[in-house]
Short mmCIF file of C-alpha atoms in Angstrom, two decimals:
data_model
loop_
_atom_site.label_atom_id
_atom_site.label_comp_id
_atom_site.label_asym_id
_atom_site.label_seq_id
_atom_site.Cartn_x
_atom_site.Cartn_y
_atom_site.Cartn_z
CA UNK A 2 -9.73 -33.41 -19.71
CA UNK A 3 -12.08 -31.13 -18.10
CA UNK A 4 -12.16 -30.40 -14.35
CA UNK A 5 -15.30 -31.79 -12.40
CA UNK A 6 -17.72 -29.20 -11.20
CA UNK A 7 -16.68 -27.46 -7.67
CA UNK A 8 -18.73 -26.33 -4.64
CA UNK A 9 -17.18 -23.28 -3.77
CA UNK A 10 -16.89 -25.47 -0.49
CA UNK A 11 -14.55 -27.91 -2.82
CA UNK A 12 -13.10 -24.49 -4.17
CA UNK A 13 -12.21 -23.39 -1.07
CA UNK A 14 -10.71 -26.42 0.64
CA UNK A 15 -8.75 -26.83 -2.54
CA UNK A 16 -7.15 -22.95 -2.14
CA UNK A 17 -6.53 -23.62 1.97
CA UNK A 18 -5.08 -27.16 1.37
CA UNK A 19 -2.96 -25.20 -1.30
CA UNK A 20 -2.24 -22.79 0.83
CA UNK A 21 -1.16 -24.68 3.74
CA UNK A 22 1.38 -26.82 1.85
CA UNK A 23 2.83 -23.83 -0.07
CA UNK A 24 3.10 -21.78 3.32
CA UNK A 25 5.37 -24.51 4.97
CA UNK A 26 7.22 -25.06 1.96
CA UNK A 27 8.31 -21.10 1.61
CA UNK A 28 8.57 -21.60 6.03
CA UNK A 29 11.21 -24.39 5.84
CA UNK A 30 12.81 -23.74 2.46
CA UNK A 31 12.74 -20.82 0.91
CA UNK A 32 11.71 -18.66 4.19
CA UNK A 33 10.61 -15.69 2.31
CA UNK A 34 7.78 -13.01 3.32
CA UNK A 35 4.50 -15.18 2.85
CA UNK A 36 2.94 -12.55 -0.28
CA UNK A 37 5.89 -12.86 -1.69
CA UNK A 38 6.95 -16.80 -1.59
CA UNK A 39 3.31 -17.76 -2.18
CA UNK A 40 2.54 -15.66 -5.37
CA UNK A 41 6.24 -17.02 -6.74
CA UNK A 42 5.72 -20.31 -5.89
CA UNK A 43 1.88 -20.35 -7.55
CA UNK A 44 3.51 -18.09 -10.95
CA UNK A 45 6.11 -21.14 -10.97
CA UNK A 46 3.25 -24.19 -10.55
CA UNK A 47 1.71 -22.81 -13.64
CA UNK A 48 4.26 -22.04 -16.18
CA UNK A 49 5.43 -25.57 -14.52
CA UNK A 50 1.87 -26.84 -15.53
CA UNK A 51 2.35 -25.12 -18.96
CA UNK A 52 5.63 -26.45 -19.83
CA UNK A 53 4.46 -29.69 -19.22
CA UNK A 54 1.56 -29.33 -21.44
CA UNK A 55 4.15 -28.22 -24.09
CA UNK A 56 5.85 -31.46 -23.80
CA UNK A 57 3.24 -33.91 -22.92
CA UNK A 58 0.05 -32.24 -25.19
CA UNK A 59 -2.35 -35.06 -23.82
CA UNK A 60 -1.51 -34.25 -20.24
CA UNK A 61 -4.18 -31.54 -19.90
CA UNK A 62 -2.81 -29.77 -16.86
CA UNK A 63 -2.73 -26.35 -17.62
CA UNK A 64 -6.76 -26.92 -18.99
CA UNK A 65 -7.50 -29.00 -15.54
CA UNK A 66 -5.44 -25.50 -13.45
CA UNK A 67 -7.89 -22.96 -15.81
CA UNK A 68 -10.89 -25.06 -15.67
CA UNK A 69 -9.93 -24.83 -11.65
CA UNK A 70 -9.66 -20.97 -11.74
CA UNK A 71 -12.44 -20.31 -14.36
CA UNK A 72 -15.10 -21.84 -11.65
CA UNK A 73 -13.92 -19.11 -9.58
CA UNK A 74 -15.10 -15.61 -9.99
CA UNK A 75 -12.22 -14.00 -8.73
CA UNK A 76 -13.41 -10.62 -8.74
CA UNK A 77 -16.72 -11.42 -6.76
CA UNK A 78 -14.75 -13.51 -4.17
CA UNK A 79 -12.16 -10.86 -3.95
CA UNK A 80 -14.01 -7.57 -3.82
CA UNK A 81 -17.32 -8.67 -2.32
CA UNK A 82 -15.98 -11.50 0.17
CA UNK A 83 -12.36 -11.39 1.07
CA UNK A 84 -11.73 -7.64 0.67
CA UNK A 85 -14.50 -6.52 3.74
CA UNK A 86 -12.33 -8.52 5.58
CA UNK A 87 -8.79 -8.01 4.94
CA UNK A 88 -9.46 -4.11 4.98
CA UNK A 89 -11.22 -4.40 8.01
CA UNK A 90 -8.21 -6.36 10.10
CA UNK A 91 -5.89 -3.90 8.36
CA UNK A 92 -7.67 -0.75 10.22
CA UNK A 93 -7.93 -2.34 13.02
CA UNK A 94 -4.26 -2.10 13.74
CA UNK A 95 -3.37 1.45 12.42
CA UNK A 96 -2.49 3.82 14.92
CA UNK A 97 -5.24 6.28 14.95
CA UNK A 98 -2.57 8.73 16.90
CA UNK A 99 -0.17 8.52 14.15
CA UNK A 100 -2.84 8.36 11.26
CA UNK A 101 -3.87 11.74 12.74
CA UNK A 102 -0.16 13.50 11.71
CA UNK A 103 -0.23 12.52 8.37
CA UNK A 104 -4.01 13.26 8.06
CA UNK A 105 -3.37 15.78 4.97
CA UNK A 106 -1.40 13.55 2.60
CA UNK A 107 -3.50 10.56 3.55
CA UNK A 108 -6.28 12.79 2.37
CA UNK A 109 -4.53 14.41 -0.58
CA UNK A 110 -2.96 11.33 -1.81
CA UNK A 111 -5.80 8.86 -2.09
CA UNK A 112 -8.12 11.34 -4.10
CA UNK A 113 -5.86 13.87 -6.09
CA UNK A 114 -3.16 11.77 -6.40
CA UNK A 115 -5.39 8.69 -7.61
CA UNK A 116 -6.77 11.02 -9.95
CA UNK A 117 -3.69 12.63 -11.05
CA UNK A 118 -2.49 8.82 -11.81
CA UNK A 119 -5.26 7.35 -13.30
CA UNK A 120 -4.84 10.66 -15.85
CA UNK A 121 -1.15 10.33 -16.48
CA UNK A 122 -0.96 6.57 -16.92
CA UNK A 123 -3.90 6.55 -19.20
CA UNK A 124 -2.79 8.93 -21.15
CA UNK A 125 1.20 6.92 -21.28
CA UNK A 126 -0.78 3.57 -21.87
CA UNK A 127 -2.36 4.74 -24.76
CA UNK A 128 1.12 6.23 -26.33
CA UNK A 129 2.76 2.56 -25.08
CA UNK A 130 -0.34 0.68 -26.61
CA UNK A 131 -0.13 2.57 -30.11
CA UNK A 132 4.08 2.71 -30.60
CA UNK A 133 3.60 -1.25 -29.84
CA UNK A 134 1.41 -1.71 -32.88
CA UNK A 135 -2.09 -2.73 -30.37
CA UNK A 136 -3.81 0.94 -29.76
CA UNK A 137 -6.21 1.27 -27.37
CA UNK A 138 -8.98 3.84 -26.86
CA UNK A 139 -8.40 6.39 -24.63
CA UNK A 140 -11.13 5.90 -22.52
CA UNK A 141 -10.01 1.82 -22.03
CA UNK A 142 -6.40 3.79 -21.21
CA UNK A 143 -7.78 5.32 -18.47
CA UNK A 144 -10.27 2.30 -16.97
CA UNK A 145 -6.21 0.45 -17.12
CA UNK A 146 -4.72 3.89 -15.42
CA UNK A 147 -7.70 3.32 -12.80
CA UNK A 148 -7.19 -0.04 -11.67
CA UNK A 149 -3.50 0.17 -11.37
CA UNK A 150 -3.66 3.43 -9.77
CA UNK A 151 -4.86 2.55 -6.35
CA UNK A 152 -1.90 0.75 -4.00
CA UNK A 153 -2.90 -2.65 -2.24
CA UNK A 154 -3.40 -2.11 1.25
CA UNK A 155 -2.85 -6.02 1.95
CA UNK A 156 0.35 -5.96 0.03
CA UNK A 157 1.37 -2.64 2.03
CA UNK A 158 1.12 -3.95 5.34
CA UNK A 159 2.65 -6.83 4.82
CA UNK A 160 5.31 -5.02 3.81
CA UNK A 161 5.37 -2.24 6.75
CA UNK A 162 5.03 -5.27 8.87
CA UNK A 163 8.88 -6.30 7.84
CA UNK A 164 10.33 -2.45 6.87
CA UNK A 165 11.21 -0.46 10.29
CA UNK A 166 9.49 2.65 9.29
CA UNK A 167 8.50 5.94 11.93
CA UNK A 168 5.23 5.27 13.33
CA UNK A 169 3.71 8.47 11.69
CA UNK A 170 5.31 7.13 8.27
CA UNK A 171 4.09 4.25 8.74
CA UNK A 172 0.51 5.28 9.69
CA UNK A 173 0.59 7.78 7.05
CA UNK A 174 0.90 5.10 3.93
CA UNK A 175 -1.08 2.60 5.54
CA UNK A 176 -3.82 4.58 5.94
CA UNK A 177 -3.35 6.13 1.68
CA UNK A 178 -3.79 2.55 0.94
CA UNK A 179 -6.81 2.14 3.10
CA UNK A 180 -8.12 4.72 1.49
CA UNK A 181 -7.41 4.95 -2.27
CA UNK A 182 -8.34 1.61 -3.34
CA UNK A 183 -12.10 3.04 -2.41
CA UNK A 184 -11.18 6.11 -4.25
CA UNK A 185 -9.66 3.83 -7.16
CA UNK A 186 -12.68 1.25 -7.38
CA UNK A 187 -15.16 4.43 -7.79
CA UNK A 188 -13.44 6.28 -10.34
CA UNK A 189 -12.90 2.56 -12.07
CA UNK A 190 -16.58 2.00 -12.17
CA UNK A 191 -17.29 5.71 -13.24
CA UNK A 192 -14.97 5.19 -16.17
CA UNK A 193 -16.08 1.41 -16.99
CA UNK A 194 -19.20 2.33 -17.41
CA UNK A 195 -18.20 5.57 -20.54
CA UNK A 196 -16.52 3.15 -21.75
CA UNK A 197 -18.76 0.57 -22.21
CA UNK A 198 -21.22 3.38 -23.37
CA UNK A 199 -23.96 2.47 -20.44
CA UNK A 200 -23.26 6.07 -19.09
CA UNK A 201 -23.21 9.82 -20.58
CA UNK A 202 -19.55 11.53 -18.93
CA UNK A 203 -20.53 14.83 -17.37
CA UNK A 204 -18.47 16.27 -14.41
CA UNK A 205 -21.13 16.90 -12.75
CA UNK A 206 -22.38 13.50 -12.84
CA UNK A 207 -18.82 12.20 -11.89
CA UNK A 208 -18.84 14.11 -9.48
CA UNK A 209 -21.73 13.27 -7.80
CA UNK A 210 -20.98 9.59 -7.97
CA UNK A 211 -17.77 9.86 -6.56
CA UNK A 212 -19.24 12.08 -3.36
CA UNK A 213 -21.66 9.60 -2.84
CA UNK A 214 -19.88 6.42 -3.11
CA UNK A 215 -16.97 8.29 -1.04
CA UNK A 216 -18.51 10.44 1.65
CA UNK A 217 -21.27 7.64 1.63
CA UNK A 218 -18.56 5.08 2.81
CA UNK A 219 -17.02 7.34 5.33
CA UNK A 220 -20.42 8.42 6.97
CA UNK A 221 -21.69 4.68 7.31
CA UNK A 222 -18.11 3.81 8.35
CA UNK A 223 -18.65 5.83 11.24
CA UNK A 224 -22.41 5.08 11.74
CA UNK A 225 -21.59 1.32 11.65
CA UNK A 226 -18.57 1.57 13.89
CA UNK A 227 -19.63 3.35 16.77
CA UNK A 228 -23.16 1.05 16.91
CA UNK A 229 -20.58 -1.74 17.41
CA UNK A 230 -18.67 0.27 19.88
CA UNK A 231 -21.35 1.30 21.95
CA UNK A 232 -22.31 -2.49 21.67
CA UNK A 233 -19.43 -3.74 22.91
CA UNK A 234 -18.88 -1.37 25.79
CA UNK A 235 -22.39 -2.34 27.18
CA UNK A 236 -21.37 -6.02 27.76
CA UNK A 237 -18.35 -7.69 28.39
CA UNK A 238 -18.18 -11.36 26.47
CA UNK A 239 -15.33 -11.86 24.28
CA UNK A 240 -17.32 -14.73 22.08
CA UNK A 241 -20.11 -11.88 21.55
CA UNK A 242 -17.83 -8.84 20.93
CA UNK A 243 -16.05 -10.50 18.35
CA UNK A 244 -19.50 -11.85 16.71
CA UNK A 245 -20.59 -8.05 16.60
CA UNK A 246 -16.92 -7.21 15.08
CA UNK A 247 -17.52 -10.22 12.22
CA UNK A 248 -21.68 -8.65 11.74
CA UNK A 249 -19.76 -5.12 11.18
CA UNK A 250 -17.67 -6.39 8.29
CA UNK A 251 -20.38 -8.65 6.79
CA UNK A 252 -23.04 -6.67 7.38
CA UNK A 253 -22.16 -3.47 6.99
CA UNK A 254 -20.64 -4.61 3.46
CA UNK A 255 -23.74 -5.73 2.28
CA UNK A 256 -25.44 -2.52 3.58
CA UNK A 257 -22.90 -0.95 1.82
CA UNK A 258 -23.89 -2.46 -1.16
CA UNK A 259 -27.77 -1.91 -1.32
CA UNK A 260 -26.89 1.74 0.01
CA UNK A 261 -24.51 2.11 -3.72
CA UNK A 262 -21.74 3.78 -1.04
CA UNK A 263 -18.35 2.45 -1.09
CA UNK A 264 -17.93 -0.71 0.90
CA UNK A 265 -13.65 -0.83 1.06
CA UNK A 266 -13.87 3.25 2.73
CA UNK A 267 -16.68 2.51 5.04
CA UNK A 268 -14.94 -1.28 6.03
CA UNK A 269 -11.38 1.05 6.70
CA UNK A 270 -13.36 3.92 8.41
CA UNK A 271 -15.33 1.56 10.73
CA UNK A 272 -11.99 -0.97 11.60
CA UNK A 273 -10.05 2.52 12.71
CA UNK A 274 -12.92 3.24 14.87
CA UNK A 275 -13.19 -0.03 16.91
CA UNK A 276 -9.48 -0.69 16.22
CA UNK A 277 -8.60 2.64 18.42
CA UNK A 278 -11.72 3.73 20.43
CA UNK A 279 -13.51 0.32 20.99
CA UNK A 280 -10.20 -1.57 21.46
CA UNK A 281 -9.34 1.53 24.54
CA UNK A 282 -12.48 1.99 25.88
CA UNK A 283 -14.68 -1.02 25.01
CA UNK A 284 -12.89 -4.17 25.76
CA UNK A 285 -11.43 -5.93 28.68
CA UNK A 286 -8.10 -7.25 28.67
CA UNK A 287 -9.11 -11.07 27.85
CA UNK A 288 -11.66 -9.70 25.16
CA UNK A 289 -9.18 -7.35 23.50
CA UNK A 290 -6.78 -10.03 23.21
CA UNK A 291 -8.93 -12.69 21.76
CA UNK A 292 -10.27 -9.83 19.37
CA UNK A 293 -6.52 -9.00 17.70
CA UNK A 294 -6.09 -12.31 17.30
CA UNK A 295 -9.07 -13.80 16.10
CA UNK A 296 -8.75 -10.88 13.16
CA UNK A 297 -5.04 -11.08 12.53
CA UNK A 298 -5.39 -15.21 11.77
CA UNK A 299 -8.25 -14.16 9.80
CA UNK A 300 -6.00 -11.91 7.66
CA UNK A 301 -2.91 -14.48 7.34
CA UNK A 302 -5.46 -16.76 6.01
CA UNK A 303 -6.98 -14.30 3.47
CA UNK A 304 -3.73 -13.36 2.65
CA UNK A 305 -2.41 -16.63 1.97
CA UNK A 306 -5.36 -17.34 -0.11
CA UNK A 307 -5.34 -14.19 -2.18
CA UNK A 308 -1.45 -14.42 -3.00
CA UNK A 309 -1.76 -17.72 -4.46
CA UNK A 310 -4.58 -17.10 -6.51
CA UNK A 311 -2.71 -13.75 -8.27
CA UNK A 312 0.43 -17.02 -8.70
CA UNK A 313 -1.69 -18.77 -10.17
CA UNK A 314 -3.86 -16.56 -12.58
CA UNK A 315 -0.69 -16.22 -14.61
CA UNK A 316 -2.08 -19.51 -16.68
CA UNK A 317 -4.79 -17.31 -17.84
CA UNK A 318 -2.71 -14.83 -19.13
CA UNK A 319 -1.74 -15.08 -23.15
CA UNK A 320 1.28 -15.81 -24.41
CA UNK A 321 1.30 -13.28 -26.87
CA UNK A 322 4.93 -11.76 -27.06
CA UNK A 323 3.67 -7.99 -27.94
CA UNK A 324 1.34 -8.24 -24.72
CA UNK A 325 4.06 -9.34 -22.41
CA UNK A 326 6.18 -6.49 -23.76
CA UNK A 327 3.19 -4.15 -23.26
CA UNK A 328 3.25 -5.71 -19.79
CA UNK A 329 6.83 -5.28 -19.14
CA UNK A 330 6.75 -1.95 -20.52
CA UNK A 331 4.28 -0.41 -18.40
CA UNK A 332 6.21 -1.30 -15.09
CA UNK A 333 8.15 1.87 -15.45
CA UNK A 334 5.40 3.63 -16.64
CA UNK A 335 3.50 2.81 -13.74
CA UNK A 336 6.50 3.45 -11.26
CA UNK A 337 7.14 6.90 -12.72
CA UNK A 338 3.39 7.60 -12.54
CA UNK A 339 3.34 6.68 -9.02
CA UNK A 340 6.50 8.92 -7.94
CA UNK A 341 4.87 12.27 -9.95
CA UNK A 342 1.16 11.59 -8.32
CA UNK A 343 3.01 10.92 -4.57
CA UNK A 344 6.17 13.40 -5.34
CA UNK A 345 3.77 16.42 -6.56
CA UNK A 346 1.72 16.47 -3.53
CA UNK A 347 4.27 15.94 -0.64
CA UNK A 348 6.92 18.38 -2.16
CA UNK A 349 3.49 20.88 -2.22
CA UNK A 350 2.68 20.31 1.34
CA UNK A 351 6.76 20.13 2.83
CA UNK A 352 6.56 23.81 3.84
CA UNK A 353 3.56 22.56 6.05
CA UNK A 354 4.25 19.11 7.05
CA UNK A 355 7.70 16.32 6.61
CA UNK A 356 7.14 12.88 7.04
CA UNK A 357 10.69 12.75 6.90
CA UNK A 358 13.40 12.17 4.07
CA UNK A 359 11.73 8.18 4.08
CA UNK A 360 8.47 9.55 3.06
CA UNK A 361 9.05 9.15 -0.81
CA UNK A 362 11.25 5.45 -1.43
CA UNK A 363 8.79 4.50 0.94
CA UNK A 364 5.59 5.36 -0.68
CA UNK A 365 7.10 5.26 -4.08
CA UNK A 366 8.74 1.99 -4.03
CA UNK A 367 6.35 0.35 -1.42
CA UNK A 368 3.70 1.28 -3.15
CA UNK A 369 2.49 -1.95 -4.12
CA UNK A 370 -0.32 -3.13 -6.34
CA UNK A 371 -2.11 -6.57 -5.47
CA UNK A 372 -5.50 -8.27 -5.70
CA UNK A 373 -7.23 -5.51 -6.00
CA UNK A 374 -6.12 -4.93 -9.97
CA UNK A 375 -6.26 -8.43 -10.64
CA UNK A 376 -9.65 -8.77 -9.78
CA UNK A 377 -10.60 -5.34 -11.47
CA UNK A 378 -8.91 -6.45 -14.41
CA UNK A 379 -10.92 -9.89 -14.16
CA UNK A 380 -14.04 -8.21 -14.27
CA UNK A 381 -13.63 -6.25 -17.41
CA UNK A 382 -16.39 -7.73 -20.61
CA UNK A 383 -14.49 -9.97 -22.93
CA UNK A 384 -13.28 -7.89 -25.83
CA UNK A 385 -9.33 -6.95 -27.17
CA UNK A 386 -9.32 -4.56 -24.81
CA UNK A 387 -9.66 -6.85 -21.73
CA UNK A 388 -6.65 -8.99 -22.73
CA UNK A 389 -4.64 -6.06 -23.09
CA UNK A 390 -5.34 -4.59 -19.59
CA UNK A 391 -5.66 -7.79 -18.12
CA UNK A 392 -2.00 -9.27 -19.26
CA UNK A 393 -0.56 -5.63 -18.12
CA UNK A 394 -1.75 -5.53 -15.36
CA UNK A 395 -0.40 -8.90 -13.94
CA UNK A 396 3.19 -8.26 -14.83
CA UNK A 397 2.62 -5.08 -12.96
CA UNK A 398 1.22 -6.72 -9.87
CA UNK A 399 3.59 -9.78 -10.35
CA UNK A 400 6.30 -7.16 -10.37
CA UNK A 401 5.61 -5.04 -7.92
CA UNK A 402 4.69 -7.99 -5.10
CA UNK A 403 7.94 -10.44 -6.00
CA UNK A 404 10.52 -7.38 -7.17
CA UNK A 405 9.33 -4.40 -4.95
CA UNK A 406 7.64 -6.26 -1.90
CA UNK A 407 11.21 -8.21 -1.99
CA UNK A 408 13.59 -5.35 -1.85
CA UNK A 409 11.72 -2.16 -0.25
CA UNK A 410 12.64 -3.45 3.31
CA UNK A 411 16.21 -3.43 2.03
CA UNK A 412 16.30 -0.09 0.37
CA UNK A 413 14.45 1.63 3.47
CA UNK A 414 17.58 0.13 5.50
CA UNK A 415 20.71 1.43 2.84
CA UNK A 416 18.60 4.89 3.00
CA UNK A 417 18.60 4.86 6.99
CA UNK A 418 22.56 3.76 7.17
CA UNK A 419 23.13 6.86 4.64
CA UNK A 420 22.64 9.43 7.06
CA UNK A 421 20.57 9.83 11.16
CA UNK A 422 17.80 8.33 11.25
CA UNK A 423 14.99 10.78 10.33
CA UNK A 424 12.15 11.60 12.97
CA UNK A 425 8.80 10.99 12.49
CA UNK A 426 6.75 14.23 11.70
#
């Protein structure tokens, strides 16, 4: 039995409706934090849907679930559609104050230390791949250490949103995550395309790519942003202002595109700049409230969405025992790569700057990956390699949005109760 062909209209109503029944469920039984009860509960539909299959062969409900998910390009909807937005409403609430303090390891951390881990868990990934008995080229090693690298800034907030953090600490990894999925999704594309041999690796050449898909995002982050701003501080209509906001994201993402600059930096760059100027200086009262709230349903909704689709995706995944081991073995790897790229750099800078003795569980252990590596994964060219990286990479993300999205909040509070509680930097 073969799913009828979807309208992404039908695809979308079909994800909301989903979304919305799912939501209340987790809200009246299981009252978990939304990422985290809507990704378990859509992981548990499917093997649900699979173990079903197993006992009824004609049922056809895992094919009907894939057929669903396979009309879906996951990676278009999620980096050119849903991501504009969800980065966008993220900025918009960072402090800008706060951001400022922690400047130099928001800087540090989401270009050396993405580099530093996309090195150091390609180079473990390939050791893990080859002791396992399915070896990988390096170069596909270090495309996996790319897209795992980076740190979900949806999956981040939502967690700050619940763990009572310092305001600078919290600004401080908020903003890393803002900023190194751009970093991540550059160095990815750089390294995608060696290894599909449609590019010749020079540093040079890296290099260049990287500074203009980087510093390209920033400066039309900033060029976008303040057009709005000055926009919105000429009028004073809350229905307009917030129609200017939505033209920044969309339109400035396509720009982004044609331009061949990073969309996700200049989407985060643009967001702090109305979220903190435009929202002080621009807005009324009535205007600034409507604003914040019009963007932060816009994110539950996204969120919703995008958390049920990685829950869901796990029917895609192969059952092949040695992959799932792969999978399961690379969680560690991928923790442990995470505390030497974050640990290096802050124990480098401590002489200059302390964010406190929170600084490291909190950007270790909440350092969550999410969407983003799905859909990266997603997007990879059929081949062995593909449903190596693509099977580790969701029991990483499954992982690290049930297991460490679930407990950071409580670790954060045993750390606090062990000693005062630290001050912000």
């Amino acid at each position: 039995m073969h799913a009828p062909h979807l309208s992404p209209f039908d695809a979308a109503a079909i994800l909301i409706v989903l979304a919305a029944a799912l939501g209340y469920i987790n809200i009246r039984l299981l009252r978990l934090p939304s990422s985290i009860g809507l990704t378990l509960m859509g992981a548990v539909a499917s093997l649900l849907m699979i173990g079903i299959d197993r006992l009824f062969p004609g049922s056809g409900m895992s094919r009907m679930v894939s057929d669903f998910l396979s009309n879906i390009d996951f990676h278009t909807v999620l980096m050119d559609g849903m991501l504009s937005f969800l980065l966008f409403a993220g900025a918009l609430h960072v402090d800008w104050t706060e951001m400022r303090k922690g400047r130099w390891p928001i800087l540090v951390l989401s270009t050396i230390g993405v580099l530093m881990s996309t090195a150091i868990t390609g180079a473990g990934f390939a050791l893990l791949t080859a002791l396992l008995g399915v070896p990988l080229p390096l170069i596909w090693c270090l495309v996996f250490g790319a897209l795992i690298s980076p740190t979900d800034p949806v999956a981040v907030m939502a967690v700050l949103k619940r763990a009572a953090v310092p305001p600078t600490l919290q600004a401080t990894v908020a903003g890393e995550s803002l900023f190194n999925d751009g970093v991540g999704v550059v160095v990815f594309a750089i390294l995608l395309s060696i290894a599909l041999g449609t590019e010749t690796f020079t540093i040079g050449h890296a290099a260049s790519d990287f500074l203009r898909e980087a510093g390209g995002g920033v400066l039309l982050g900033l060029a976008i942003g303040w057009i709005a701003y000055r926009a919105m501080a000429s009028i004073d209509d809350y229905s307009v202002e917030v129609m200017i906001s939505l033209a920044v994201v969309m339109g400035g993402y396509s720009l982004a595109h044609f331009l061949h600059t990073s969309g996700p930096v200049a989407m985060a760059v643009a967001g702090l700049l109305i979220g903190n100027h435009g929202v002080s200086h621009a807005m009324s009262d009535l205007t600034r409230d409507y604003l914040l709230k019009f963007w932060s349903v816009i994110d539950e909704i996204l969120n919703a969405v995008l958390f049920l689709l990685i829950g869901l995706e796990v029917i895609a995944i192969a059952a092949d025992p040695r992959l799932l081991l792969v999978g399961a073995l690379a969680i560690p790897l991928v923790i442990a790569v995470r505390a030497i790229s974050v640990g290096g750099p802050l124990i480098a800078m401590k002489p200059w700057l302390s964010l406190g003795p929170l600084a490291l569980p909190t950007l270790i252990w909440g350092g969550l990956r999410g969407g983003i590596s799905i859909a990266l994964a997603l997007s990879l060219p059929d081949s062995p390699a593909r449903t190596i990286i693509l099977g580790a990479t969701y029991i990483v993300v499954l992982f690290a949005v049930i297991v460490q999205g679930g407990t950071i909040g409580a670790l954060l509070t045993r750390i606090k109760s062990g000693g005062r509680e630290p001050n912000a930097a």
